[in-house]
Coordinates of C-alpha atoms in Angstrom, one line a residue:
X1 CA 0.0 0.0 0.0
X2 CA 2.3 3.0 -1.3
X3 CA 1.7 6.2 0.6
X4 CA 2.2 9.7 -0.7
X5 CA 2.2 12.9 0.7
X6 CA 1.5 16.0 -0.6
X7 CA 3.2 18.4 1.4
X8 CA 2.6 21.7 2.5
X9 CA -0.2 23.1 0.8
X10 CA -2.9 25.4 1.2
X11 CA -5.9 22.6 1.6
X12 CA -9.2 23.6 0.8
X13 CA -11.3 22.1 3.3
X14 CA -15.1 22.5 3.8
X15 CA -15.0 25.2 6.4
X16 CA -11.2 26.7 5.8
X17 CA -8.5 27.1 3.8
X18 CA -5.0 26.5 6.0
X19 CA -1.6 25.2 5.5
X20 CA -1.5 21.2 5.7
X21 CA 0.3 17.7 4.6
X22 CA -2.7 15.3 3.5
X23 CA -1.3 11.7 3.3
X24 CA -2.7 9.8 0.8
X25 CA -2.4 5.6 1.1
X26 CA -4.5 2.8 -1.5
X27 CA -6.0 6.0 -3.1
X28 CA -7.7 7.4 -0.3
X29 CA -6.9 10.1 2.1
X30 CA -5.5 8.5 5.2
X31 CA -4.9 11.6 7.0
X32 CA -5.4 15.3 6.1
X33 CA -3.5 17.3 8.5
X34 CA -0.8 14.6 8.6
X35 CA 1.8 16.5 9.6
X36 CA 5.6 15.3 8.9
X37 CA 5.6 11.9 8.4
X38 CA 7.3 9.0 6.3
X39 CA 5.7 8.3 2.8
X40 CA 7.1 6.4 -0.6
X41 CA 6.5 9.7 -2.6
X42 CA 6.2 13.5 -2.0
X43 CA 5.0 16.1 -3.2
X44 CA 5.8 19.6 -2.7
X45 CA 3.1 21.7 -2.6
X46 CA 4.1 25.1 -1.2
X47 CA 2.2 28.2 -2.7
X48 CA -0.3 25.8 -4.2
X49 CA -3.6 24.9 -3.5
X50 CA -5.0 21.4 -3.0
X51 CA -8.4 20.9 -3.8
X52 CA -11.1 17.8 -4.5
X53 CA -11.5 16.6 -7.9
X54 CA -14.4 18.6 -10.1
X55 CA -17.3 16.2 -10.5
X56 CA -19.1 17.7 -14.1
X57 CA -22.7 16.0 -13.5
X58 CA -23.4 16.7 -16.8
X59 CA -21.9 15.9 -20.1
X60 CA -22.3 14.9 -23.4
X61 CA -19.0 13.2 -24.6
X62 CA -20.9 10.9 -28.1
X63 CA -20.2 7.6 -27.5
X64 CA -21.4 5.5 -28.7
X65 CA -22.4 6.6 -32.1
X66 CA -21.1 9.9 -32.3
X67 CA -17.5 9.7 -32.2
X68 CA -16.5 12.1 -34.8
X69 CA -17.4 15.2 -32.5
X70 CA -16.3 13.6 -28.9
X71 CA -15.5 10.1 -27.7
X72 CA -14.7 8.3 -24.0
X73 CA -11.0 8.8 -24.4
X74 CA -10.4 12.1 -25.7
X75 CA -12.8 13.6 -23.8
X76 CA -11.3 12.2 -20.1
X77 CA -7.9 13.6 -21.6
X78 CA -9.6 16.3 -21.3
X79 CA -11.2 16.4 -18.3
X80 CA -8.2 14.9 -16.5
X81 CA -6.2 18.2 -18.2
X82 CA -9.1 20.4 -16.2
X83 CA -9.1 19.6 -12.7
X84 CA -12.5 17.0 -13.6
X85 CA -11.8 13.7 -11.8
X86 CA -15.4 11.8 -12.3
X87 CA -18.2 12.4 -14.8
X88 CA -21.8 11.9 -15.2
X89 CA -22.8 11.3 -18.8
X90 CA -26.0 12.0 -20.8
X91 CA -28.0 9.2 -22.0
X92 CA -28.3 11.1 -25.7
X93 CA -25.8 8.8 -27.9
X94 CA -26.6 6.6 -30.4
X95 CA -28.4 4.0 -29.6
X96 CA -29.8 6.3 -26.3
X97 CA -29.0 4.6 -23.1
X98 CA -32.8 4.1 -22.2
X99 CA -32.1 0.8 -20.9
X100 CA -30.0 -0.4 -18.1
X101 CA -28.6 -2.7 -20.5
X102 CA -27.6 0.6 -22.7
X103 CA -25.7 2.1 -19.2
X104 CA -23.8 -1.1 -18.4
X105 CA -22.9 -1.6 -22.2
X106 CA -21.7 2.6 -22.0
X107 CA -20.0 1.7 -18.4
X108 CA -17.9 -1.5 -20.4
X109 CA -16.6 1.4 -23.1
X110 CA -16.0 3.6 -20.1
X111 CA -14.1 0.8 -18.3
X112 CA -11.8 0.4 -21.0
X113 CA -11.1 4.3 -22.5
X114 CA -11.3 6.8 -19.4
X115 CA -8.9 8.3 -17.8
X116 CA -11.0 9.6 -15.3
X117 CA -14.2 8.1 -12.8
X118 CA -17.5 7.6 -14.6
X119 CA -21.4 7.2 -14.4
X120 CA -24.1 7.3 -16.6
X121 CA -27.9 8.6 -16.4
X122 CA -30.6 6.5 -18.0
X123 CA -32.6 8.3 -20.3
X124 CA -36.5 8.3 -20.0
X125 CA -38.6 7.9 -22.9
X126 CA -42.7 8.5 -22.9
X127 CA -42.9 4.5 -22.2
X128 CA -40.2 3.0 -20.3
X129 CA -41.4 4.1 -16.6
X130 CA -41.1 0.6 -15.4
X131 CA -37.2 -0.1 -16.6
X132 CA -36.8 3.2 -14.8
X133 CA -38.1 2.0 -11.9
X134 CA -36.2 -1.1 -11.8
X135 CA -33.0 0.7 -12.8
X136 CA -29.8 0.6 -9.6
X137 CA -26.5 2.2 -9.2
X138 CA -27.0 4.8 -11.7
X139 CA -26.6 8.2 -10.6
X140 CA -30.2 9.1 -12.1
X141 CA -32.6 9.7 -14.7
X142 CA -32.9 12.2 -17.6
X143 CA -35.9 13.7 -18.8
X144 CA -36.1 15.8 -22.0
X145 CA -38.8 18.4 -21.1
X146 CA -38.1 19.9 -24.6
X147 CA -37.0 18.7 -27.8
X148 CA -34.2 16.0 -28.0
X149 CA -33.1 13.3 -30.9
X150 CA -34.9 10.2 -31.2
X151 CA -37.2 9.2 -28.7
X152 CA -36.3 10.7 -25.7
X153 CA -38.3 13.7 -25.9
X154 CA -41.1 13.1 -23.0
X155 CA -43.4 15.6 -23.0
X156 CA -46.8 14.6 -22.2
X157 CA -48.2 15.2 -19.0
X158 CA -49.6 11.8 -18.0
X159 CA -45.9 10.0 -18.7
X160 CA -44.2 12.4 -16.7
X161 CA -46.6 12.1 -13.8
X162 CA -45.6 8.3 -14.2
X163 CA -42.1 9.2 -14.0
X164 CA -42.4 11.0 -11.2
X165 CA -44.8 9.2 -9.4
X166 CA -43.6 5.6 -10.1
X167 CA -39.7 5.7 -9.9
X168 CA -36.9 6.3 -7.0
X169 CA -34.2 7.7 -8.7
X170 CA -33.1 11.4 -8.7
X171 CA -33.9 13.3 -11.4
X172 CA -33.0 15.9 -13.3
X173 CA -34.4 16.9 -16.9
X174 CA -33.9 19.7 -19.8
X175 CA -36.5 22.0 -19.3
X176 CA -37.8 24.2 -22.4
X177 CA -41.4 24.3 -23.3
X178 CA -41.5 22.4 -26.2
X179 CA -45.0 24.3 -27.4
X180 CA -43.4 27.9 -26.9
X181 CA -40.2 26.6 -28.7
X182 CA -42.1 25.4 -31.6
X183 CA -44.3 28.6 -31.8
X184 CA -41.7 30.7 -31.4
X185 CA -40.0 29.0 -34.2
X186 CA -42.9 28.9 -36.4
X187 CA -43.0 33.0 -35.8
X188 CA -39.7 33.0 -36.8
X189 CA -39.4 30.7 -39.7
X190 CA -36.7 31.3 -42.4
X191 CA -34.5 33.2 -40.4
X192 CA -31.0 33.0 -40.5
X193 CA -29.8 35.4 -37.6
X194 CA -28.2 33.6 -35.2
X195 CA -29.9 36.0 -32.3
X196 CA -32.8 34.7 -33.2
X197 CA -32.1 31.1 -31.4
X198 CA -32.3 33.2 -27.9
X199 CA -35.9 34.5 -29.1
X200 CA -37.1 31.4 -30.8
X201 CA -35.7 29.2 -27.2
X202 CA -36.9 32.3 -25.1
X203 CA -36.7 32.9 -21.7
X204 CA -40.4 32.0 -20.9
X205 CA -39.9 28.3 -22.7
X206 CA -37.4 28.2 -19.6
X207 CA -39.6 29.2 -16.9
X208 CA -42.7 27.5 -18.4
X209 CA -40.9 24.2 -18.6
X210 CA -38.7 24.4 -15.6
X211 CA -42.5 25.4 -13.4
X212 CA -44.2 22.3 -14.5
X213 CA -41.0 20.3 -13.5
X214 CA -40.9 21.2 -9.9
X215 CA -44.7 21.3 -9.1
X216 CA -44.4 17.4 -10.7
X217 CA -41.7 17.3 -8.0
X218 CA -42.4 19.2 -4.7
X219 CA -46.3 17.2 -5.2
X220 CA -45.0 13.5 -5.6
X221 CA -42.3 14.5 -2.9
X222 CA -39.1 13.5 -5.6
X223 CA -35.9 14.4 -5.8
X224 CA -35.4 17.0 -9.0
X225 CA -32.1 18.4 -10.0
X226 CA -32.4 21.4 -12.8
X227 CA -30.1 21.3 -15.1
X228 CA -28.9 24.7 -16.8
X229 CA -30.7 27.4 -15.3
X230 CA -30.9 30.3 -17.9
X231 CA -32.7 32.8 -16.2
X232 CA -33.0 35.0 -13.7
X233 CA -37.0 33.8 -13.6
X234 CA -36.2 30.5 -12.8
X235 CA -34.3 31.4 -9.5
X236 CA -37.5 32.3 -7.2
X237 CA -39.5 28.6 -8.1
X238 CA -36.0 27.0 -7.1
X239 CA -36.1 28.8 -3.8
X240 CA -39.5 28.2 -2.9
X241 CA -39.0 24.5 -3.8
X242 CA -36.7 22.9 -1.0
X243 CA -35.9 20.3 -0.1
X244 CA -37.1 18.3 -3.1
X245 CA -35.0 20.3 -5.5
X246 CA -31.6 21.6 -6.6
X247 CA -30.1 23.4 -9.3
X248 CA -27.0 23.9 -11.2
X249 CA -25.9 26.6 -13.7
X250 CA -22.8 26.3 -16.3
X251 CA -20.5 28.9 -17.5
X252 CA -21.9 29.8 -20.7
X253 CA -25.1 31.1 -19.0
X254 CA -22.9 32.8 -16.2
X255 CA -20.1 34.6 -18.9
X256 CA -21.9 34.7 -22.4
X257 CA -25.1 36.6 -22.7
X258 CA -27.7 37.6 -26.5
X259 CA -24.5 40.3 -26.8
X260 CA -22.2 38.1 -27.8
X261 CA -23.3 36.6 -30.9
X262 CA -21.9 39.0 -33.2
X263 CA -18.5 38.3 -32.1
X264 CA -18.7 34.5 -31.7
X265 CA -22.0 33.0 -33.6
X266 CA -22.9 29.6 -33.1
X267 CA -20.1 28.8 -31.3
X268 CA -22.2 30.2 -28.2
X269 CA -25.4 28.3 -29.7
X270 CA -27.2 26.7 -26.8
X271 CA -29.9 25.2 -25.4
X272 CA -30.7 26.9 -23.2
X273 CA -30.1 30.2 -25.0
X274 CA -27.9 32.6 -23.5
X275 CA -30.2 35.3 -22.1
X276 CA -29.0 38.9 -21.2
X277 CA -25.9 40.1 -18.8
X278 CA -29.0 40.7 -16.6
X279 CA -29.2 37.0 -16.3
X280 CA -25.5 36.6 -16.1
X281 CA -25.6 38.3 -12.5
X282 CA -28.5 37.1 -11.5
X283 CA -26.8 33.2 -11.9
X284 CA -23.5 34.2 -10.4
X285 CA -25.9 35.6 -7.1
X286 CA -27.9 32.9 -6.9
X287 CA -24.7 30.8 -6.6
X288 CA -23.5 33.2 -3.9
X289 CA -27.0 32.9 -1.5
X290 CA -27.0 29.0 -2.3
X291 CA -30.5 29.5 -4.7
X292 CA -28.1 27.3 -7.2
X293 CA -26.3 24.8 -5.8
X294 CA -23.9 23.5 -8.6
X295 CA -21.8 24.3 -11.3
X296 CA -21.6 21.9 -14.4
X297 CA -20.8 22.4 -18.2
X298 CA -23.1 20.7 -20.2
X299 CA -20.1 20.1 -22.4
X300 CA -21.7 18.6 -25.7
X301 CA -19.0 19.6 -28.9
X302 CA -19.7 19.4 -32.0
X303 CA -17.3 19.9 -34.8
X304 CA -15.9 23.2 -36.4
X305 CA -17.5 22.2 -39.5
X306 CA -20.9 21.4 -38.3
X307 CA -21.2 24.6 -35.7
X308 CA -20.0 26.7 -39.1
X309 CA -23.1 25.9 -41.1
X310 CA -25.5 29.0 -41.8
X311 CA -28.2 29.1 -38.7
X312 CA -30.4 27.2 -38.2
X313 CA -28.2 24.3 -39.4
X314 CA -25.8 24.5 -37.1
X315 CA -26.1 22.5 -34.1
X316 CA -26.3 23.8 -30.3
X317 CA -23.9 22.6 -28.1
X318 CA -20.0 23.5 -26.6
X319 CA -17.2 21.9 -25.3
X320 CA -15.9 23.1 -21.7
X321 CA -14.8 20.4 -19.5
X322 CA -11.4 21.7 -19.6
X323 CA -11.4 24.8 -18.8
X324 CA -14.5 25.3 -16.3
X325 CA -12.5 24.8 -13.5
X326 CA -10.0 27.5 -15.2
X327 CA -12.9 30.3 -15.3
X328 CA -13.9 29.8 -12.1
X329 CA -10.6 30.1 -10.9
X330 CA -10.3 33.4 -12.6
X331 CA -13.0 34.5 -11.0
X332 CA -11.7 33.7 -7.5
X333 CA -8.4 35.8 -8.2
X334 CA -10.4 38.6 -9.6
X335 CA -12.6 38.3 -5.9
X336 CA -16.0 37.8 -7.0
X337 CA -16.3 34.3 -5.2
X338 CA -13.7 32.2 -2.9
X339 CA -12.1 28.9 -3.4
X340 CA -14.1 27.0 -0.9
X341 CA -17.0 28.1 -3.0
X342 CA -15.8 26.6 -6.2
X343 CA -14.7 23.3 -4.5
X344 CA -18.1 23.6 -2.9
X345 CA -20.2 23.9 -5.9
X346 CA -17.9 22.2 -8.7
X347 CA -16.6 19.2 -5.8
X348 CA -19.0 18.7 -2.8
X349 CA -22.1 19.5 -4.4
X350 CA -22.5 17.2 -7.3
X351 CA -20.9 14.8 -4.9
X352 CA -24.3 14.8 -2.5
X353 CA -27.2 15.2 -4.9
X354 CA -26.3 12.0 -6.8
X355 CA -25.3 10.6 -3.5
X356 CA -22.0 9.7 -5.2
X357 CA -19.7 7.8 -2.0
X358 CA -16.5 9.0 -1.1
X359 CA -15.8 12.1 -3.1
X360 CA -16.0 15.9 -3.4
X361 CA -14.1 16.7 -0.2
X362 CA -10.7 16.5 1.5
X363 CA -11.8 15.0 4.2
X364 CA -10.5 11.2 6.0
X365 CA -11.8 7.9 4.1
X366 CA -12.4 9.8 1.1
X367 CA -11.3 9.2 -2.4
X368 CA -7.6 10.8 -3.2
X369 CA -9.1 12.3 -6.6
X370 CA -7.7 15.6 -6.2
X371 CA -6.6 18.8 -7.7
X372 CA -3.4 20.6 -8.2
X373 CA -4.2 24.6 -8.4
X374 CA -2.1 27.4 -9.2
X375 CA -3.8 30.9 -8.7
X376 CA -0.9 33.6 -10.0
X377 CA -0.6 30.6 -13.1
X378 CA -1.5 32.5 -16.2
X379 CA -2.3 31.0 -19.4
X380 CA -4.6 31.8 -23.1
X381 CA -7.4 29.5 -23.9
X382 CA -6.6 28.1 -27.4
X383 CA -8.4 25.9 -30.1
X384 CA -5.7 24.1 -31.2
X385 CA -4.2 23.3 -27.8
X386 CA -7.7 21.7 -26.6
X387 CA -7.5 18.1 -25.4
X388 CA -11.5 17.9 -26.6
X389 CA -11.6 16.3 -30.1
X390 CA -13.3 18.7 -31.4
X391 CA -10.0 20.8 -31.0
X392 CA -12.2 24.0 -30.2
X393 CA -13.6 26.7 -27.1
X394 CA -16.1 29.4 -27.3
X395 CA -13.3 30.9 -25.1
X396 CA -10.4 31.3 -27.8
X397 CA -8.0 33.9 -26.8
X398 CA -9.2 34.5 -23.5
X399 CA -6.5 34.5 -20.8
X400 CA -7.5 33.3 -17.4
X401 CA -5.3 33.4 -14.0
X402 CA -5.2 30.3 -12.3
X403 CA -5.1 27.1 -13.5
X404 CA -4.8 23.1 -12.5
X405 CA -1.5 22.1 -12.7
X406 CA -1.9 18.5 -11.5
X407 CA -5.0 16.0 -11.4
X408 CA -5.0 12.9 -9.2
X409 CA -6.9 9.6 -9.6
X410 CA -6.8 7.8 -6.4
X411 CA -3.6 9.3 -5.7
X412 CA -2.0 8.7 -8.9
X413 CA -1.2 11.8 -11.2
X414 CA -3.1 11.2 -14.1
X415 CA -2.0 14.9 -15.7
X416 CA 0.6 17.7 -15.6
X417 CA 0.4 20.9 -16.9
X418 CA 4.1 20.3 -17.9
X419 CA 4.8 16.8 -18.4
X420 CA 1.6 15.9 -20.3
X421 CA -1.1 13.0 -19.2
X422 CA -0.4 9.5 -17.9
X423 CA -2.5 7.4 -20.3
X424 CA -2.0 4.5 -17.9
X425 CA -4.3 5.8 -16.0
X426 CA -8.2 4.6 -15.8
X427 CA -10.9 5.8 -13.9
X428 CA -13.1 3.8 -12.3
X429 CA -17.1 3.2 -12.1
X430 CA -18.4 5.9 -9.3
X431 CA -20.6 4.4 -6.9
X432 CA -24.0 5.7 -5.8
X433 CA -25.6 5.6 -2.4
X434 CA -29.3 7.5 -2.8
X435 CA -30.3 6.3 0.3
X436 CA -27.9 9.0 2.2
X437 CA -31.2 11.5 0.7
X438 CA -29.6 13.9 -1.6
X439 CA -27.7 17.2 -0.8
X440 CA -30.4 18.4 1.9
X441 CA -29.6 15.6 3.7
X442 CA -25.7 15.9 3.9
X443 CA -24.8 19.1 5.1
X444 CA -21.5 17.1 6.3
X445 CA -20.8 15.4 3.3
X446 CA -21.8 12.0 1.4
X447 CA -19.7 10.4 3.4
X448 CA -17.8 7.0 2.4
X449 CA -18.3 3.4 1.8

């Protein structure tokens, strides 16, 4: 059982940030103040911070089926490269992951390409309440409240009252009124201005949509997670809807806003739209009083070529998984949040609504998967120099101060800002614990198994 310390550094634990040697032995913290003390490896840490791995509860990374945009391997690279240690991925590939069969065939790729820990959702569909039902050790479902490929758009009322009202998973769903969407669009039809995708996917298909998801909630008592809050609308129907539900925003809606689309186009084409820098604050506050609980990325690339076509061809969706940690970093140094909050939102957060065991804090018994950061580390944002496979960022030429420098698996260093990755390294399959109720339950953590 090798041992490794990290010596020295400025741990970021739940309630403080203070000098410390964490002592890391079989991949999990051992001790985290341990002081001077004997170990097979070490690792000086002075002027750094150490920090839990980022858990990015939701991504999109195309595998199966997909593979020219994103795939298992190249997309870990690149989480591994950003600080993100564990993963939960969509159930929107091809075939959809609508089945448990479907997860445990994505968990067997998973197994064998990523660098970095893994779990998948199961999709719903308008008829597949009772596989959802019997579904285990997933982290949860997925509901499309809004359009989506294939068949996983579920948008009538009596199927998601079965959903709701018949299953024990967590949940978490896409909400845009499909109705508004699709009159908005019908309005609109034949345009070709990229600005119109934040009128046609408005900010009232949002609140419509998101509305009917947590009344389905807060009256069949469920667990609901929103994913990609939008607006500032949004944020009062998530307050007044505790403790069933939680919420998460990503850094598209908290940094890009409707004025931006003359400068970058499609490659800020989202759904969600981006809204207005109204909305922008909004998010980043509601993150500061704890409205919005997480931070993910939604990262879903597509290539170059497709985001490139005239609007409307072009498809919605970024890639961000490797620099999210990196922007909210930035805005640490630059004071408008602390670094306890980011390992609180981006670490400890996701960790305790999926009840995922034994990760998102520095804390004894829990996993090693930790974080290198450097906060004076400067460094420009790049399309060539992305580990994504689609080799591009809607944040090209932006420089950001402070930056993961190393990523740990289970105390192995899986990447280094200057030696490269370690594609040794796999990740393995996260384990879920529901029963520990969700993040209103576990003000002290998810504790371990």
């Amino acid at each position: 059982m090798a041992r490794t310390l990290f010596r020295n550094a400025s741990v970021v634990f739940p309630d403080q940030i203070r000098i410390a040697s964490v002592l890391v032995e079989d991949g999990r913290i051992l001790d985290p103040d341990a002081g001077h003390v004997n170990a097979d490896e070490t690792v000086a840490c002075d002027g750094l911070h150490l920090m839990p791995g980022v858990i990015d509860d939701q991504v999109h990374f195309r595998e199966p089926g997909l593979e020219h945009k994103e795939d298992l391997a190249a997309a870990s690279r690149a989480c591994a490269a950003g600080g993100v240690t564990s993963f939960l991925e969509m159930p929107n590939t091809k075939p959809p992951a609508v089945t448990l069969e479907g997860v445990r065939a994505k968990e067997s790729l998973a197994a064998q390409k990523s660098l970095v820990n893994y779990g998948f959702y199961i999709g719903a569909t308008p008829d597949n309440a009772a596989e959802l039902a019997a579904a285990t050790d997933v982290p949860g479902i997925k509901i499309f409240i809004g359009s989506s490929t294939g068949n996983l758009l579920v948008d009538v009322q009596a199927a998601l009252e079965r959903i709701f009202a018949e299953t024990t998973l967590p949940i978490c769903a896409h909400c845009e009124d499909e109705t508004t969407v699709r009159a908005n669009a019908e309005r609109l039809q034949g345009t070709t201005d990229i600005a119109d995708h934040s009128r046609i996917r408005d900010r009232q298909a949002a609140v419509i949509s998101t509305r009917r998801a947590i009344d389905l909630a807060t009256r069949h008592q469920h667990r609901f997670h929103v994913l990609h809050v939008s607006t500032a609308d949004e944020l009062p129907l998530i307050r007044d809807a505790r403790p069933w539900v939680t919420a998460e925003v990503c850094p598209h809606h908290l940094f890009f806003n409707v004025d931006d689309y003359p400068r970058l186009g499609s490659r800020v084409q989202m759904n969600p739209s981006i809204k207005t820098a109204e909305d922008n604050a909004a998010l980043f506050d509601a993150l500061l009083d704890g409205t919005v609980q997480v931070i993910a990325t939604d990262h879903a690339p597509h290539t170059l070529e497709e985001k490139s076509q005239p609007y409307p061809a072009s498809p919605s969706g970024l890639p961000a998984v490797e620099n999210s940690l990196a922007l909210m970093l930035d805005q640490v140094t630059q004071d408008r949040c602390t670094l306890q909050q980011v390992a609180s939102w981006m670490c400890d957060a996701p960790a305790r609504v999926w009840g995922i065991v034994g990760k998102g804090r520095i804390q004894t018994g829990y996993d090693a998967d930790l974080v290198l950061v450097d906060l004076q580390r400067e460094k420009t944002i790049h399309d060539a120099e992305q580990w994504t496979k689609s080799k591009w960022s809607p944040w090209d030429g932006v420089t950001l101060r402070g930056w993961p420098v190393a990523t740990y698996l289970a105390g192995r260093k899986v990447f280094d800002a200057d030696q490269g990755m370690d594609e040794s390294v796999r990740g393995g399959k996260l384990k879920f614990d529901h029963s520990r109720g969700g993040f209103w339950n576990t003000p002290d953590g998810i504790g371990v198994g």
